[in-house]
Each structure stands twice: as C-alpha cells, then as structure tokens.
GROMACS .gro file of N, CA and C in nm:
model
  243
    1UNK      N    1  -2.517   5.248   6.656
    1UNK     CA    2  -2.532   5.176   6.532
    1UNK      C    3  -2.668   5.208   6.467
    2UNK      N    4  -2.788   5.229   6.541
    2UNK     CA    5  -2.921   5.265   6.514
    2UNK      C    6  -2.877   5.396   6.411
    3UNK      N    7  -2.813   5.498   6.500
    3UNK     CA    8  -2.824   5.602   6.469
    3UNK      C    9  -2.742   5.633   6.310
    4UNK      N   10  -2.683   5.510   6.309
    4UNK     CA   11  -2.543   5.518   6.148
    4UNK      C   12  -2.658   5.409   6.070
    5UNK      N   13  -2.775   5.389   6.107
    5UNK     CA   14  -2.873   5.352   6.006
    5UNK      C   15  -2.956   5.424   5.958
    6UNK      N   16  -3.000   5.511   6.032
    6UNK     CA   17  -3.097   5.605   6.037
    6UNK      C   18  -3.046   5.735   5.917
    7UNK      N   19  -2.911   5.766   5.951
    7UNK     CA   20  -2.822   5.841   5.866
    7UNK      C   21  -2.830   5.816   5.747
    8UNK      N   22  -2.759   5.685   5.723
    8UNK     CA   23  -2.803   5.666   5.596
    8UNK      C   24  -2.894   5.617   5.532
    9UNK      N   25  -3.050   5.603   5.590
    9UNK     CA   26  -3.107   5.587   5.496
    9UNK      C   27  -3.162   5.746   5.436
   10UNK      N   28  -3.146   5.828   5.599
   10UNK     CA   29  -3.161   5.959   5.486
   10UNK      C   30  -3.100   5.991   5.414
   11UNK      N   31  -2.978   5.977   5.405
   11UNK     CA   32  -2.911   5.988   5.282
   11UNK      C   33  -2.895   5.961   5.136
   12UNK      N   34  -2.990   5.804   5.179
   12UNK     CA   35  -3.034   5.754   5.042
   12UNK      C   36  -3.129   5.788   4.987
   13UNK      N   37  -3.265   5.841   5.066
   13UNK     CA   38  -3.362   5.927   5.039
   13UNK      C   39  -3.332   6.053   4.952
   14UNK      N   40  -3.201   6.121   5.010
   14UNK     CA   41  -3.204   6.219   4.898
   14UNK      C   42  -3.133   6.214   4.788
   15UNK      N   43  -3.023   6.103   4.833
   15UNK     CA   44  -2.977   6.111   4.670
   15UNK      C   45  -3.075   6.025   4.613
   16UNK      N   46  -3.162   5.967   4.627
   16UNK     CA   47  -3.286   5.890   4.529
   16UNK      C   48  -3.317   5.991   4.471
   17UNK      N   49  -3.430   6.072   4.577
   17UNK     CA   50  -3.453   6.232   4.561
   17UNK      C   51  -3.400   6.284   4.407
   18UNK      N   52  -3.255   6.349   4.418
   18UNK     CA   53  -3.174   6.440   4.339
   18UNK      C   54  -3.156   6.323   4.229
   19UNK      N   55  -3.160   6.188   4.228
   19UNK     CA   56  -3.209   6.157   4.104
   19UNK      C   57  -3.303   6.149   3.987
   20UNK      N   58  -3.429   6.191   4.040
   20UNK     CA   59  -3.526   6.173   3.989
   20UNK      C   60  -3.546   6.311   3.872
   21UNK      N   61  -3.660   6.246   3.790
   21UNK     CA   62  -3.675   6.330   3.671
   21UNK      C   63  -3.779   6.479   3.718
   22UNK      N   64  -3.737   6.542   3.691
   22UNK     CA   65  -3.859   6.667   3.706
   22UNK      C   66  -3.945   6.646   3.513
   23UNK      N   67  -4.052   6.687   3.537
   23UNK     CA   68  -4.146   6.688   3.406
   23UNK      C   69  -4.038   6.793   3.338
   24UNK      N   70  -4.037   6.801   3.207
   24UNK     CA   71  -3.947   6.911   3.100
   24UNK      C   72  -3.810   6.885   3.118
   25UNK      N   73  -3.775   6.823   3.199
   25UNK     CA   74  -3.608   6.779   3.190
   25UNK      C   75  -3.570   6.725   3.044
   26UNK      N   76  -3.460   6.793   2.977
   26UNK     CA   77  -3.400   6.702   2.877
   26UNK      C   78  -3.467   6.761   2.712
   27UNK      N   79  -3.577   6.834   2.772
   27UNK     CA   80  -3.640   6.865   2.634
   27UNK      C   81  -3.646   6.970   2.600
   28UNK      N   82  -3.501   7.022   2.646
   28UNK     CA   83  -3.480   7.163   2.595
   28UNK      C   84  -3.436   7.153   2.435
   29UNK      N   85  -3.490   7.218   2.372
   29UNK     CA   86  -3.421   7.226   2.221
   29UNK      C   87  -3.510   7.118   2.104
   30UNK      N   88  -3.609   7.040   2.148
   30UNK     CA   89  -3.635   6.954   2.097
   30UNK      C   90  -3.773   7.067   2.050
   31UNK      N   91  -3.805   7.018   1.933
   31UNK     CA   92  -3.925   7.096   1.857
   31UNK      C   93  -4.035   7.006   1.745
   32UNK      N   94  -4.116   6.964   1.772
   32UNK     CA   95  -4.234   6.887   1.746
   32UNK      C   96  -4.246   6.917   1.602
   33UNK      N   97  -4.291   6.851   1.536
   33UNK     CA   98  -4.291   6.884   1.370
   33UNK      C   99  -4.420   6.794   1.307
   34UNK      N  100  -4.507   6.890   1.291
   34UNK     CA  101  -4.677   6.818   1.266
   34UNK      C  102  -4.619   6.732   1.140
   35UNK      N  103  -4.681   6.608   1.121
   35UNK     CA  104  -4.648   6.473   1.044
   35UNK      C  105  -4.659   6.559   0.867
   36UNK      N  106  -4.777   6.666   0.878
   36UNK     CA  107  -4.776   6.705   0.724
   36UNK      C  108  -4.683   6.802   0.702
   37UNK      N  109  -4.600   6.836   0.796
   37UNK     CA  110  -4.469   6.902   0.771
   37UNK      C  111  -4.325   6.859   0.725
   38UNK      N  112  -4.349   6.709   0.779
   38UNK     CA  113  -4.224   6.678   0.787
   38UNK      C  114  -4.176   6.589   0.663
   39UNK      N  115  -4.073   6.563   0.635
   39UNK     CA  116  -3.999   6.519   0.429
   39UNK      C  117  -4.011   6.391   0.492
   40UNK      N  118  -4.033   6.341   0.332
   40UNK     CA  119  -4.039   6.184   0.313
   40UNK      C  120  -3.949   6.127   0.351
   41UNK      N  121  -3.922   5.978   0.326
   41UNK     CA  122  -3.786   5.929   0.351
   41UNK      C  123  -3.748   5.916   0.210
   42UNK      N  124  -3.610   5.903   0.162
   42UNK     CA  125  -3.595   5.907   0.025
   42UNK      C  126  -3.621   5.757  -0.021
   43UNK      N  127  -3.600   5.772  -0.131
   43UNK     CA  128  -3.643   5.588  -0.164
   43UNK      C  129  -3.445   5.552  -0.177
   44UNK      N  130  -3.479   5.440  -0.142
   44UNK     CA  131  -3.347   5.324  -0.096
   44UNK      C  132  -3.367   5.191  -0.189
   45UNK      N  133  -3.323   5.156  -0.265
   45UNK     CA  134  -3.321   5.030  -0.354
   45UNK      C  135  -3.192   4.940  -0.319
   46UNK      N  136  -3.253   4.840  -0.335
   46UNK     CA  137  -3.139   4.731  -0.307
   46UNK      C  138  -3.147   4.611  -0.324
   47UNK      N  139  -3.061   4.478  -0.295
   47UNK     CA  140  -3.097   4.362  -0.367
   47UNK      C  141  -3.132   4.262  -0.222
   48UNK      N  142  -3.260   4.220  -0.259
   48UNK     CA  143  -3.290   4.138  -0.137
   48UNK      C  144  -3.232   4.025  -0.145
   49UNK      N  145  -3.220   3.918  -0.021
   49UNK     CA  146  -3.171   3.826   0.011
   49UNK      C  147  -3.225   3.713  -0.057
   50UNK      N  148  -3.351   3.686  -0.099
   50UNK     CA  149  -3.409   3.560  -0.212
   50UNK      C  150  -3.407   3.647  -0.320
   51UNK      N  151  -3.354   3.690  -0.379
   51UNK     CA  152  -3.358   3.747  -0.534
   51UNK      C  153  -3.375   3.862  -0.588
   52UNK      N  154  -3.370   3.919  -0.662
   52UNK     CA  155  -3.458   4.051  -0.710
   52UNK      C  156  -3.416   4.208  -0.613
   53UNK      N  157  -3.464   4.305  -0.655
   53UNK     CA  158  -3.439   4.393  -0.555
   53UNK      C  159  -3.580   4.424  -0.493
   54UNK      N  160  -3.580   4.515  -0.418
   54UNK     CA  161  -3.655   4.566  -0.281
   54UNK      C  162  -3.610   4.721  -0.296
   55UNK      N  163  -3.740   4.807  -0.268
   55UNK     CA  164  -3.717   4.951  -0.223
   55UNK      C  165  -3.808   4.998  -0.121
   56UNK      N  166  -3.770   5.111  -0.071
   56UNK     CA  167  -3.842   5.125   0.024
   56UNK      C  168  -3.964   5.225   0.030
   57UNK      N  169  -3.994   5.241  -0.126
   57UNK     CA  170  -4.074   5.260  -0.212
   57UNK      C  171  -4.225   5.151  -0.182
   58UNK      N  172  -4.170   5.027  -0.198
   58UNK     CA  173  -4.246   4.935  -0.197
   58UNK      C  174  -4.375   4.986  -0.085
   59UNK      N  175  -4.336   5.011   0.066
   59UNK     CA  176  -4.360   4.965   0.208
   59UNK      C  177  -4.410   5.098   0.214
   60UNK      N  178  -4.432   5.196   0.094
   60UNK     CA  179  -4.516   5.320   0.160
   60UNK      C  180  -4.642   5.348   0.242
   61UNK      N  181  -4.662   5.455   0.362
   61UNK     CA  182  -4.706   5.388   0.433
   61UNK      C  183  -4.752   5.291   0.513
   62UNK      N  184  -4.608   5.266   0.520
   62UNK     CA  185  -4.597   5.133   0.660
   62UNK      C  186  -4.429   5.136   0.678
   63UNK      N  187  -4.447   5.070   0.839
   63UNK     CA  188  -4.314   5.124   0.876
   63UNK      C  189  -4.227   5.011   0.806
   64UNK      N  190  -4.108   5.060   0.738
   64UNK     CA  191  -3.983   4.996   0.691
   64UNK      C  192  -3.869   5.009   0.729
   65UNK      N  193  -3.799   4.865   0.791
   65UNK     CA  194  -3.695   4.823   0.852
   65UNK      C  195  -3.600   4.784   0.767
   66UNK      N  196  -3.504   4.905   0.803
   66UNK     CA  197  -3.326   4.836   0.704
   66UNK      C  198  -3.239   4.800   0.814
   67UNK      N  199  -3.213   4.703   0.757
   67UNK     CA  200  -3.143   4.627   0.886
   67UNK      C  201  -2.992   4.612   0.886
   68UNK      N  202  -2.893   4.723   0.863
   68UNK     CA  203  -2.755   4.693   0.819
   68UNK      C  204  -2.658   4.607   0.906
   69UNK      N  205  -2.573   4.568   0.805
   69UNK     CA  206  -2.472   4.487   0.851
   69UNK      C  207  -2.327   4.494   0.863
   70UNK      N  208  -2.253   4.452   0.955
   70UNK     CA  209  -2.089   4.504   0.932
   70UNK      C  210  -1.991   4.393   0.967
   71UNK      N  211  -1.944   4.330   0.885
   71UNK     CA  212  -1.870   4.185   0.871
   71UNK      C  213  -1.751   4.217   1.014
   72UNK      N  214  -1.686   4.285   1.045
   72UNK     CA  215  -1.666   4.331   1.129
   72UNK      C  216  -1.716   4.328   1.320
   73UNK      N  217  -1.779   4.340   1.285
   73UNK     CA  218  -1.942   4.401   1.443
   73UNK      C  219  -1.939   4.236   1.481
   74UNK      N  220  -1.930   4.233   1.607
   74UNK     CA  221  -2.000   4.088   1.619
   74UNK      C  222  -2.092   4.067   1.645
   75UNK      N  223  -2.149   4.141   1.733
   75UNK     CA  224  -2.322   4.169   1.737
   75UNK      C  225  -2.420   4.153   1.610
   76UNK      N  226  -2.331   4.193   1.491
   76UNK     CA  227  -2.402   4.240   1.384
   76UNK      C  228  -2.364   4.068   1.284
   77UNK      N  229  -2.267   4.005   1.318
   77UNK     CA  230  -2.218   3.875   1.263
   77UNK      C  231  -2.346   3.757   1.290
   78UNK      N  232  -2.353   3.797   1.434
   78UNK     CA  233  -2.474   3.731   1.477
   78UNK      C  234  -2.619   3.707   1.453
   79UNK      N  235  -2.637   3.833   1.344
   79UNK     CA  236  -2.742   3.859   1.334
   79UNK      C  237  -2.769   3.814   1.165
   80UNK      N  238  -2.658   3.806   1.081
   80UNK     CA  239  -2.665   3.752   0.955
   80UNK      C  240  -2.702   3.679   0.918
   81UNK      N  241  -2.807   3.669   0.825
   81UNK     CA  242  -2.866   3.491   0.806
   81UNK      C  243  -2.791   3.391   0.745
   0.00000   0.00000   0.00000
C-alpha cells in the first residue's frame, strides 16, 4: 500500500510538472505595437441614461467603459439599472 502511494504521488509530480507554463508559451504570433503607432478608438455617440448624449470623445485620454446590454443575456438583465 506504501508502495501504491509512493507511485502516485510521482505521478502527480509529473503531471503537475507537464502542466506548467514554460516562459514564451502562447505568444507565438502576438506582436507589440509602440502606443504612438497604434489608431485611435473611433468616436461612439450615444444617449446616456439621465439625459442628453455621451461620446467617447468626451473621456479622451482616459480609459472609457461601454457597457452593452442584451434583453435576452441574463447575466446582462442583471446588470441593468
């Protein structure tokens, strides 16, 4: 019985092992793009929830959150004010 413990914990050792990440895994194909290279976001207009519209014009330079919705989704039902 010792010995059918011993077994498997090496066993779990290596499949832990053969799980693990090596550094550069996954980032094949991916290509870095210096910030003064990369396109704006386009501007997005729309009608905010107290009145008036909102663009995303407004929030330049700074990060802006669109938060869509789908009457549908219940996750997304949940989240409707």
């Amino acid at each position: 019985m010792k010995r059918l413990g011993a077994v498997l914990c090496v066993m779990a050792v290596f499949v832990l092992a053969a799980c693990g990440r090596t550094p550069g895994a996954g980032a094949v194909g991916i290509t870095r793009i210096a910030p003064a290279d990369r396109e704006s976001m386009p501007v997005i207009s729309g009608p905010l929830l107290g009145g008036g519209t909102g663009s995303t014009a407004d929030g330049a330079g700074r990060v802006v959150v669109l938060n869509n919705w789908a009457s549908w989704c219940e996750p997304c039902r949940e989240e409707i004010p």
